[in-house]
XYZ file of C-alpha atoms in Angstrom:
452
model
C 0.000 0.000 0.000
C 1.594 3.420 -1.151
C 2.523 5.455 1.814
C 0.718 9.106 2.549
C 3.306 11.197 1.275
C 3.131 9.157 -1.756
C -0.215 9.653 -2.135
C 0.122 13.186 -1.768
C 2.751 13.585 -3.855
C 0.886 12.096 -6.926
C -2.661 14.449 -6.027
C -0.178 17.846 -5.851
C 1.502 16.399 -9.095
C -2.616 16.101 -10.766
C -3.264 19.505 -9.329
C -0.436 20.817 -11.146
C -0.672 19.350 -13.839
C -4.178 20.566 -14.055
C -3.509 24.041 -13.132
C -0.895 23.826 -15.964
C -3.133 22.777 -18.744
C -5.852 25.549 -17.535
C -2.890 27.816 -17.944
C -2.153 26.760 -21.227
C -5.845 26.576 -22.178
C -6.329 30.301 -20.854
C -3.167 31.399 -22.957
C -4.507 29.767 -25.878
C -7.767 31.564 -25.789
C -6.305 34.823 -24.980
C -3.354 35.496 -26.449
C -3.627 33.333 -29.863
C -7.238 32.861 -30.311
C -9.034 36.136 -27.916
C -9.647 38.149 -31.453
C -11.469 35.294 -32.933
C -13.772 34.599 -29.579
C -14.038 38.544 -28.836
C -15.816 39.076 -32.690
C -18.392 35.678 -32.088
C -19.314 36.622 -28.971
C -19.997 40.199 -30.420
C -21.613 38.892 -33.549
C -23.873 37.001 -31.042
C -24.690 40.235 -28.842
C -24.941 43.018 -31.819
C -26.786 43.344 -34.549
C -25.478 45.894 -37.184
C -27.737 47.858 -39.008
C -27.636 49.948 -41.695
C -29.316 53.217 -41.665
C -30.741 54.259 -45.239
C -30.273 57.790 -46.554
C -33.065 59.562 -48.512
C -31.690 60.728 -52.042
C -32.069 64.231 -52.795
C -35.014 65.071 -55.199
C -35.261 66.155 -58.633
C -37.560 69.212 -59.624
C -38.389 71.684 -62.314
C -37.492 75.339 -62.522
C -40.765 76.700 -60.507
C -39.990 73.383 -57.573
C -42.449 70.795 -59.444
C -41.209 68.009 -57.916
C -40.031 65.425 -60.830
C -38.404 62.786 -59.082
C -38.576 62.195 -54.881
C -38.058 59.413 -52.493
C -40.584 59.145 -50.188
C -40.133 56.796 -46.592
C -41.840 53.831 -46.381
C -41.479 51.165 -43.147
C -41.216 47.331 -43.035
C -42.578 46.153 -39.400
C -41.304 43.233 -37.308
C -42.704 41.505 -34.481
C -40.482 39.895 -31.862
C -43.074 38.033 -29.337
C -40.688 37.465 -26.503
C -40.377 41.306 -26.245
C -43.943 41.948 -26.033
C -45.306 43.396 -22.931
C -49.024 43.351 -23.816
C -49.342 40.895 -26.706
C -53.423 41.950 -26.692
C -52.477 45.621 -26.931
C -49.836 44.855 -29.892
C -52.287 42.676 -31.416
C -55.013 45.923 -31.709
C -52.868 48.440 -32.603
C -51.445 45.687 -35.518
C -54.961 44.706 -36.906
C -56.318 48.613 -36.596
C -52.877 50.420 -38.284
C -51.416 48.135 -40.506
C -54.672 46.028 -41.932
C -53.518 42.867 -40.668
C -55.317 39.532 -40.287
C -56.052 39.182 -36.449
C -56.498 35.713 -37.039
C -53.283 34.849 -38.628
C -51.249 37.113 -36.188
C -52.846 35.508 -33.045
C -51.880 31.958 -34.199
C -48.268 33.607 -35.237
C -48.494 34.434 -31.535
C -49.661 31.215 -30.592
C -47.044 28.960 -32.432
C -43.786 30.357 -30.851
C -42.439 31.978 -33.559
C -39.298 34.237 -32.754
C -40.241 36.955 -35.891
C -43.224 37.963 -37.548
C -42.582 39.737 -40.310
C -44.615 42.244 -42.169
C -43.304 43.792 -45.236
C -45.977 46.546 -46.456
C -44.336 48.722 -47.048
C -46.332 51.174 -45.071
C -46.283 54.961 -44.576
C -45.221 57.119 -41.607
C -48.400 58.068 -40.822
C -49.472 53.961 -40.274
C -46.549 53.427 -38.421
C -46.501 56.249 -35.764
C -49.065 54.700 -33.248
C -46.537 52.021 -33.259
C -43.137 53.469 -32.913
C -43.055 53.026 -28.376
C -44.469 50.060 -28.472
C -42.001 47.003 -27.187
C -41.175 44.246 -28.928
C -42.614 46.211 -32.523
C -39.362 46.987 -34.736
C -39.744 49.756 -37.607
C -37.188 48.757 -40.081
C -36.998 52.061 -42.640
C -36.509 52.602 -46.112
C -36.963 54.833 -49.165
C -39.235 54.192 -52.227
C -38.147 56.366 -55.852
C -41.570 58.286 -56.562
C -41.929 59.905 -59.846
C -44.897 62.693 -59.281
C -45.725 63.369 -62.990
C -45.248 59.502 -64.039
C -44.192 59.497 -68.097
C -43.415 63.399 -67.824
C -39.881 64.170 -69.311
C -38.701 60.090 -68.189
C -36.061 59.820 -70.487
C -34.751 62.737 -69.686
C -35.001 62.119 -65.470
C -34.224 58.031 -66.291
C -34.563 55.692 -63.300
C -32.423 53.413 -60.559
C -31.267 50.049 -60.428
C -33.746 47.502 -59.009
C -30.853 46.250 -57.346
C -28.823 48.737 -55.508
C -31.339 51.725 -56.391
C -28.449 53.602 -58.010
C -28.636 55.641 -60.835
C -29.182 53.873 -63.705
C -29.913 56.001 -66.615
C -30.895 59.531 -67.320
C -30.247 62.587 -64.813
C -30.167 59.722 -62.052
C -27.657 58.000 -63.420
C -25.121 61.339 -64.508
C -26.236 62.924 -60.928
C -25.728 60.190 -58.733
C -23.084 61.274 -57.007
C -24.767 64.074 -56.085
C -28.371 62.771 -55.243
C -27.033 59.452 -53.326
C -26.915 60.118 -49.439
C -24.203 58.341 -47.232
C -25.934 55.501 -45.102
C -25.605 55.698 -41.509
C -25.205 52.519 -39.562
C -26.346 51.610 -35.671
C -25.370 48.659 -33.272
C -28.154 47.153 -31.782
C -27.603 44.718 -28.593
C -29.496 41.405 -28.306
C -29.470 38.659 -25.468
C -29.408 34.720 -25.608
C -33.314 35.072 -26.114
C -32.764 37.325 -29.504
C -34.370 40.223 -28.290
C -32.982 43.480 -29.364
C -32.707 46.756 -27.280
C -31.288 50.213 -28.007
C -28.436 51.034 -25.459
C -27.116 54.442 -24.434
C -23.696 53.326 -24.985
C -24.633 52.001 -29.276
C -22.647 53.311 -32.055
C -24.780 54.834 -34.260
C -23.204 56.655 -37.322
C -26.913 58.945 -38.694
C -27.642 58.894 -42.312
C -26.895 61.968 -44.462
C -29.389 62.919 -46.796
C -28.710 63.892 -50.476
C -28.552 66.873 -52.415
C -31.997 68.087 -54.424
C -31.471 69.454 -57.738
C -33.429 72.038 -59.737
C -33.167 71.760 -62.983
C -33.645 73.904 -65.987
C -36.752 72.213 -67.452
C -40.167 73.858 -67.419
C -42.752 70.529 -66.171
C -45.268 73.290 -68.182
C -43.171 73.724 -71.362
C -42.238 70.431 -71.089
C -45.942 69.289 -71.725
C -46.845 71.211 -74.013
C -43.564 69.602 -75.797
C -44.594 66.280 -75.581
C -47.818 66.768 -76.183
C -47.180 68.918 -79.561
C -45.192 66.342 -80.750
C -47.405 63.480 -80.475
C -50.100 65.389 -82.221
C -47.584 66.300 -85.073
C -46.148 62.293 -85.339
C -50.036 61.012 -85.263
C -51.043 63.738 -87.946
C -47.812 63.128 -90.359
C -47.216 59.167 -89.819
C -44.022 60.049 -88.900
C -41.278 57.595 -87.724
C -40.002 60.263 -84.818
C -39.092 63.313 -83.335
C -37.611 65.655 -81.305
C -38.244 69.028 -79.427
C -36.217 71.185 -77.817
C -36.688 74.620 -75.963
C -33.304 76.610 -74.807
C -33.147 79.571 -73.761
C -30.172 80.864 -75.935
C -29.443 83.549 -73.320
C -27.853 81.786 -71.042
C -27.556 78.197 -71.987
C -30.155 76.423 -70.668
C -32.596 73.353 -71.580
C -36.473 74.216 -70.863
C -37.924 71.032 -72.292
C -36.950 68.068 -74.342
C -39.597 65.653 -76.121
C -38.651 62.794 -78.006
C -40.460 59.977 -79.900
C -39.449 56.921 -81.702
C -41.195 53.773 -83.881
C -39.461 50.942 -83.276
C -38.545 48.477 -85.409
C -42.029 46.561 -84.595
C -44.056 49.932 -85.375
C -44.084 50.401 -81.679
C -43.757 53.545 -80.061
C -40.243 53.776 -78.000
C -39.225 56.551 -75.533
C -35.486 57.445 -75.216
C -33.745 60.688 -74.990
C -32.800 60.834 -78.664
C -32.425 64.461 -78.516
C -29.157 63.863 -77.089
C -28.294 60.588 -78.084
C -29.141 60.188 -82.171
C -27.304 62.050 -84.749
C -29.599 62.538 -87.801
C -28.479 64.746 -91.085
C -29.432 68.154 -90.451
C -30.238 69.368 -93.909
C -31.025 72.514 -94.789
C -31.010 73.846 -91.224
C -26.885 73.606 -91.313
C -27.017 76.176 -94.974
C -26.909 78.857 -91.912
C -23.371 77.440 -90.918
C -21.798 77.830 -94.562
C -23.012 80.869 -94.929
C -21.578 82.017 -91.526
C -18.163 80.473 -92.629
C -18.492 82.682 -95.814
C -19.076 85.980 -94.269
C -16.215 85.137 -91.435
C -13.554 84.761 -94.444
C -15.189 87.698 -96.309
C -16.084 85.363 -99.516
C -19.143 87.024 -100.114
C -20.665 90.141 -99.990
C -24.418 91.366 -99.767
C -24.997 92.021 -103.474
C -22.861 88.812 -105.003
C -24.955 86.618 -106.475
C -24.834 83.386 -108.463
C -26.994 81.350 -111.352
C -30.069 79.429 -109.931
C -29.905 77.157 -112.721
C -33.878 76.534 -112.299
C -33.377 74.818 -110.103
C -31.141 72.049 -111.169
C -27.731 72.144 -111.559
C -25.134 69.310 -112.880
C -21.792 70.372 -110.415
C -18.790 69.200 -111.510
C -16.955 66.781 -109.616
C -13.896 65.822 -110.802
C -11.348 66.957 -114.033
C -12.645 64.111 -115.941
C -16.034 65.655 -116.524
C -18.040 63.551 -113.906
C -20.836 65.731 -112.328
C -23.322 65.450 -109.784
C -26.894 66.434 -110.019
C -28.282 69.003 -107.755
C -31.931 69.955 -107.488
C -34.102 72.459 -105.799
C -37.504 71.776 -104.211
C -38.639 74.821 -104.516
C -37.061 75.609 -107.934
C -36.006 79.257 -108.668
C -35.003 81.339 -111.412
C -32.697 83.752 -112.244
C -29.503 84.864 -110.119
C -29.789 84.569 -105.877
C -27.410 86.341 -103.293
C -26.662 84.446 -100.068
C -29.339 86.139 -98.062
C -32.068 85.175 -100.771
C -30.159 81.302 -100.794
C -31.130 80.988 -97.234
C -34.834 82.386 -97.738
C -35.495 80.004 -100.467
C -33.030 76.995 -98.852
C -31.269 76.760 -102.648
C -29.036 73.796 -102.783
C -27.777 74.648 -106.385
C -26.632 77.962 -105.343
C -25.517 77.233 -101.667
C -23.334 74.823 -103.471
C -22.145 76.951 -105.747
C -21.538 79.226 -102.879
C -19.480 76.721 -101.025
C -16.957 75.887 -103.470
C -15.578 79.635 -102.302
C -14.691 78.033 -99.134
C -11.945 75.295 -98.602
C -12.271 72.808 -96.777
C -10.614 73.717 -93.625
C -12.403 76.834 -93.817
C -15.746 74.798 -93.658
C -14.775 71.904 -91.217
C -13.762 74.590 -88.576
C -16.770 76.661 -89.224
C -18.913 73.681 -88.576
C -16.801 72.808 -85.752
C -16.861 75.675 -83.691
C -20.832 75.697 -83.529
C -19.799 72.835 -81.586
C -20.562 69.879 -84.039
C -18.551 66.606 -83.682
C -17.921 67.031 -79.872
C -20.141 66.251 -77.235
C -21.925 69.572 -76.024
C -21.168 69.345 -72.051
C -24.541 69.158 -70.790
C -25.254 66.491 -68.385
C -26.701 64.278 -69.964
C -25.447 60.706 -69.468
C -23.811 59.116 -73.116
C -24.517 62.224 -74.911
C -22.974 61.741 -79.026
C -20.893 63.723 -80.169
C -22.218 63.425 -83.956
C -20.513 62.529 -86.750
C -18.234 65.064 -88.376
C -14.987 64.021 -90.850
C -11.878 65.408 -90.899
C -10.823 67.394 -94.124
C -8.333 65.060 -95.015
C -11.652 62.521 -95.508
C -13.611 64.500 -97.853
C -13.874 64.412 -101.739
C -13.400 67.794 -101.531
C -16.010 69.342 -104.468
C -18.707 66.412 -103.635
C -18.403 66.885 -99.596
C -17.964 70.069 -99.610
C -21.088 71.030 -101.698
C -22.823 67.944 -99.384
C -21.485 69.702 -96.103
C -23.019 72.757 -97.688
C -26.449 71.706 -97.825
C -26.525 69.175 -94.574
C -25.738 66.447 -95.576
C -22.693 63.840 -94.787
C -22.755 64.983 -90.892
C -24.866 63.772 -88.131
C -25.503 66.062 -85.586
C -27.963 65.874 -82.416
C -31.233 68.071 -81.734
C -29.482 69.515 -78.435
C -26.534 70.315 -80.459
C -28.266 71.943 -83.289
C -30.496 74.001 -80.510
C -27.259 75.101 -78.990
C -25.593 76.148 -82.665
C -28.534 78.084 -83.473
C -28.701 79.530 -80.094
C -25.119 80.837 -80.699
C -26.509 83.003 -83.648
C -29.420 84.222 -81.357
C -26.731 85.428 -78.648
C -24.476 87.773 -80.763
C -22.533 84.617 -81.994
C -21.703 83.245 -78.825
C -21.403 79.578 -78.317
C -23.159 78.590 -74.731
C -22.811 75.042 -72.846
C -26.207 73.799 -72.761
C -27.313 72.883 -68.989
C -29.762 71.010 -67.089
C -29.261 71.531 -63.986
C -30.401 74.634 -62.175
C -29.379 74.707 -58.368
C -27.960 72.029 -56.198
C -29.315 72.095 -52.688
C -27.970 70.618 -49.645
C -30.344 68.832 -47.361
C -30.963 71.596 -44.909
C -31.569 73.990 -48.073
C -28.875 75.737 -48.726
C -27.684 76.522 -51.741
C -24.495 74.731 -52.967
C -24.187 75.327 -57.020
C -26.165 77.828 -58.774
C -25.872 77.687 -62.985
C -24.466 80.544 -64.360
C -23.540 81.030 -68.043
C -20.699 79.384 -69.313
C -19.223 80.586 -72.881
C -17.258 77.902 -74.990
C -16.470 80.686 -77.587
C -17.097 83.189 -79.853
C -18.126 81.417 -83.153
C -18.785 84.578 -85.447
């Protein structure tokens, strides 16, 4: 039989051992594996939320609202937090519509959440904001007051981040988008959440509101004129655009398209499809002609009645040129525009070269994007000099043709002509408001140069 000190012996060993090995446990958890335990258990206790920010609103000139986000609530129901499940159940059923039924046997079966998504208003929700064991998750919803008014132009957000996506929402994100805050609930063993004094809580910042240019009136009447005038001439589409050429900026854009299937389309062609101008560009030749003093008021050249073969190359080739309204006799520039003469704006042309033309038609700002902002504007289609058949494109250029330009930039190079030959950037956007109100940007003319 071992002897007492023996026996001893081999227990204090144990205990040391023991002590030794809860030592080396402790150690373990604290010094190589404490960061790992300390975020579980505070996964476990917390519950991070994010805060949502409202985005800053769109509206017209006068403060139509065009675009807003209003709040809207989702509602959950934690029964183990409930201090009056009869009083919850009343104020439920009565405020949010819900089946008293369905929520009592919720009640009944031990669930942990009830869940209601609505979403529901402020006013629905109030009665139940003090109420324990209710939670008021909130949110914002896009509302667009005036529905199909000016959409292409205001475009729309993501379904899935409600981002920008296209339009003034998508080019002014970064201006409408507020910065989320974020709060730390606690929660015990039981999953009930409570606020704490000592939570982090980071509030959301709301976004800017912009004014724009646009007129919600003009803008009707717009939209409205050009339907009538597509219905009454079959036509494939259109455009309209209002600017003010004073100081640069857009009052209302309408555009229509037929698709492909005869269906009507909406898209903001006005600043996305380049079309041939035509006769409206004659004005931009005969600018470039009294800039390099080619012409004066009483030169004049041979209407040909109206149809003229134009020589093309040495060889004799020629290209025929006809009027629609065919005139005779001899035509200065002035009476060339009046009458929109191809023969003799041709003619006319050939005094230019074609430098002297591409620049011309350049610095009205064709060929290059016109800085509003306008998501994907085109820039048109303009060829260098060095691309032309210089007696066919030249006499083309001359009457419209073998450029594409859009209906924003051919607003904005007519507008130059209106404003003493001053070449504006075209703007949307009005005033930029911070969320208290105060005023951040205000528009104020910008010149890109003097064309003539």
């Amino acid at each position: 039989m071992a002897r007492p000190q023996t026996r001893i012996a081999v227990v204090q060993i144990a205990f040391a051992l023991m002590i030794l090995g809860i030592i080396a446990r402790a150690a373990q958890l604290q010094l190589f594996q404490g960061e790992r335990w300390t975020q579980q258990a505070q996964r476990q206790r917390t519950e991070r939320v994010v805060l949502p920010a409202r985005r800053g609103a769109l509206y017209d000139r006068e403060g139509v609202p065009l675009a807003i986000s209003q709040e809207f609530y989702h509602v959950g129901v934690a029964p183990n937090e409930l201090a009056d499940s009869r009083h919850a159940v009343r104020l439920l059923t009565r405020h949010l519509g819900v089946s008293r039924a369905a929520l009592e046997r919720d009640l009944r079966g031990r669930k942990r959440w009830i869940y209601y998504h609505g979403p529901y208003t402020a006013s629905q929700v109030q009665p139940l904001r003090k109420t324990d064991g209710i939670h008021l998750t909130g949110d914002f919803q896009r509302f667009y007051p005036s529905q199909a008014l000016a959409r292409p132009i205001i475009g729309g957000l993501s379904p899935e981040d409600a981002a920008g996506a296209a339009g003034l929402e998508l080019s002014l994100d970064s201006i409408l988008k507020g910065q989320p805050g974020e709060a730390v609930l606690l929660k015990d063993r039981a999953g009930r959440r409570y606020d704490s004094p000592a939570r982090l809580v980071r509030e959301p910042v709301a976004g800017n509101d912009v004014v724009l240019t646009l007129d919600a009136e003009l803008q009707e009447i717009a939209e409205r004129g050009l339907d009538d005038a597509l219905r009454d001439m079959n036509a494939e589409g259109g455009d309209v655009v209002f600017l003010d050429p004073t100081n640069g900026e857009l009052l209302a854009l309408a555009s229509r398209q037929r698709g492909n299937a005869g269906i009507a389309s909406v898209r903001a062609s006005a600043f996305t499809d380049p079309f041939e101008p035509g006769s409206t560009a004659k004005l931009f030749t005969a600018a470039a002609l009294l800039v390099h003093g080619r012409v004066s008021s009483r030169d004049a050249v041979f209407a040909e009645g109206g149809q003229w073969r134009m020589p093309i190359t040495s060889s004799g080739r020629t290209r025929v040129i006809t009027d629609v309204h065919k005139t005779t006799g001899n035509l200065t520039l002035s009476r060339t525009i009046q009458v929109s003469s191809n023969v003799a704006m041709a003619k006319f042309s050939s005094r230019l070269s074609p430098e002297e033309q591409y620049e011309m038609l350049r610095d009205f700002g064709f060929g290059t994007p016109t800085g509003a902002e306008f998501p994907s504007e085109s820039r048109g289609r303009l060829a260098r000099p060095d691309r032309w058949q210089p007696m066919y494109t030249r006499a083309s250029m001359a009457m419209g043709y073998e450029f594409g330009v859009t209906p924003v930039q051919l607003a904005a190079a007519y507008g130059a002509i209106a404003n003493d030959g001053l070449l504006l950037t075209p703007t949307l956007v009005r005033e930029i408001r911070g969320p208290s109100g105060q005023v951040l940007y205000r528009h104020e003319t910008e010149p890109v140069r003097r064309v003539v």
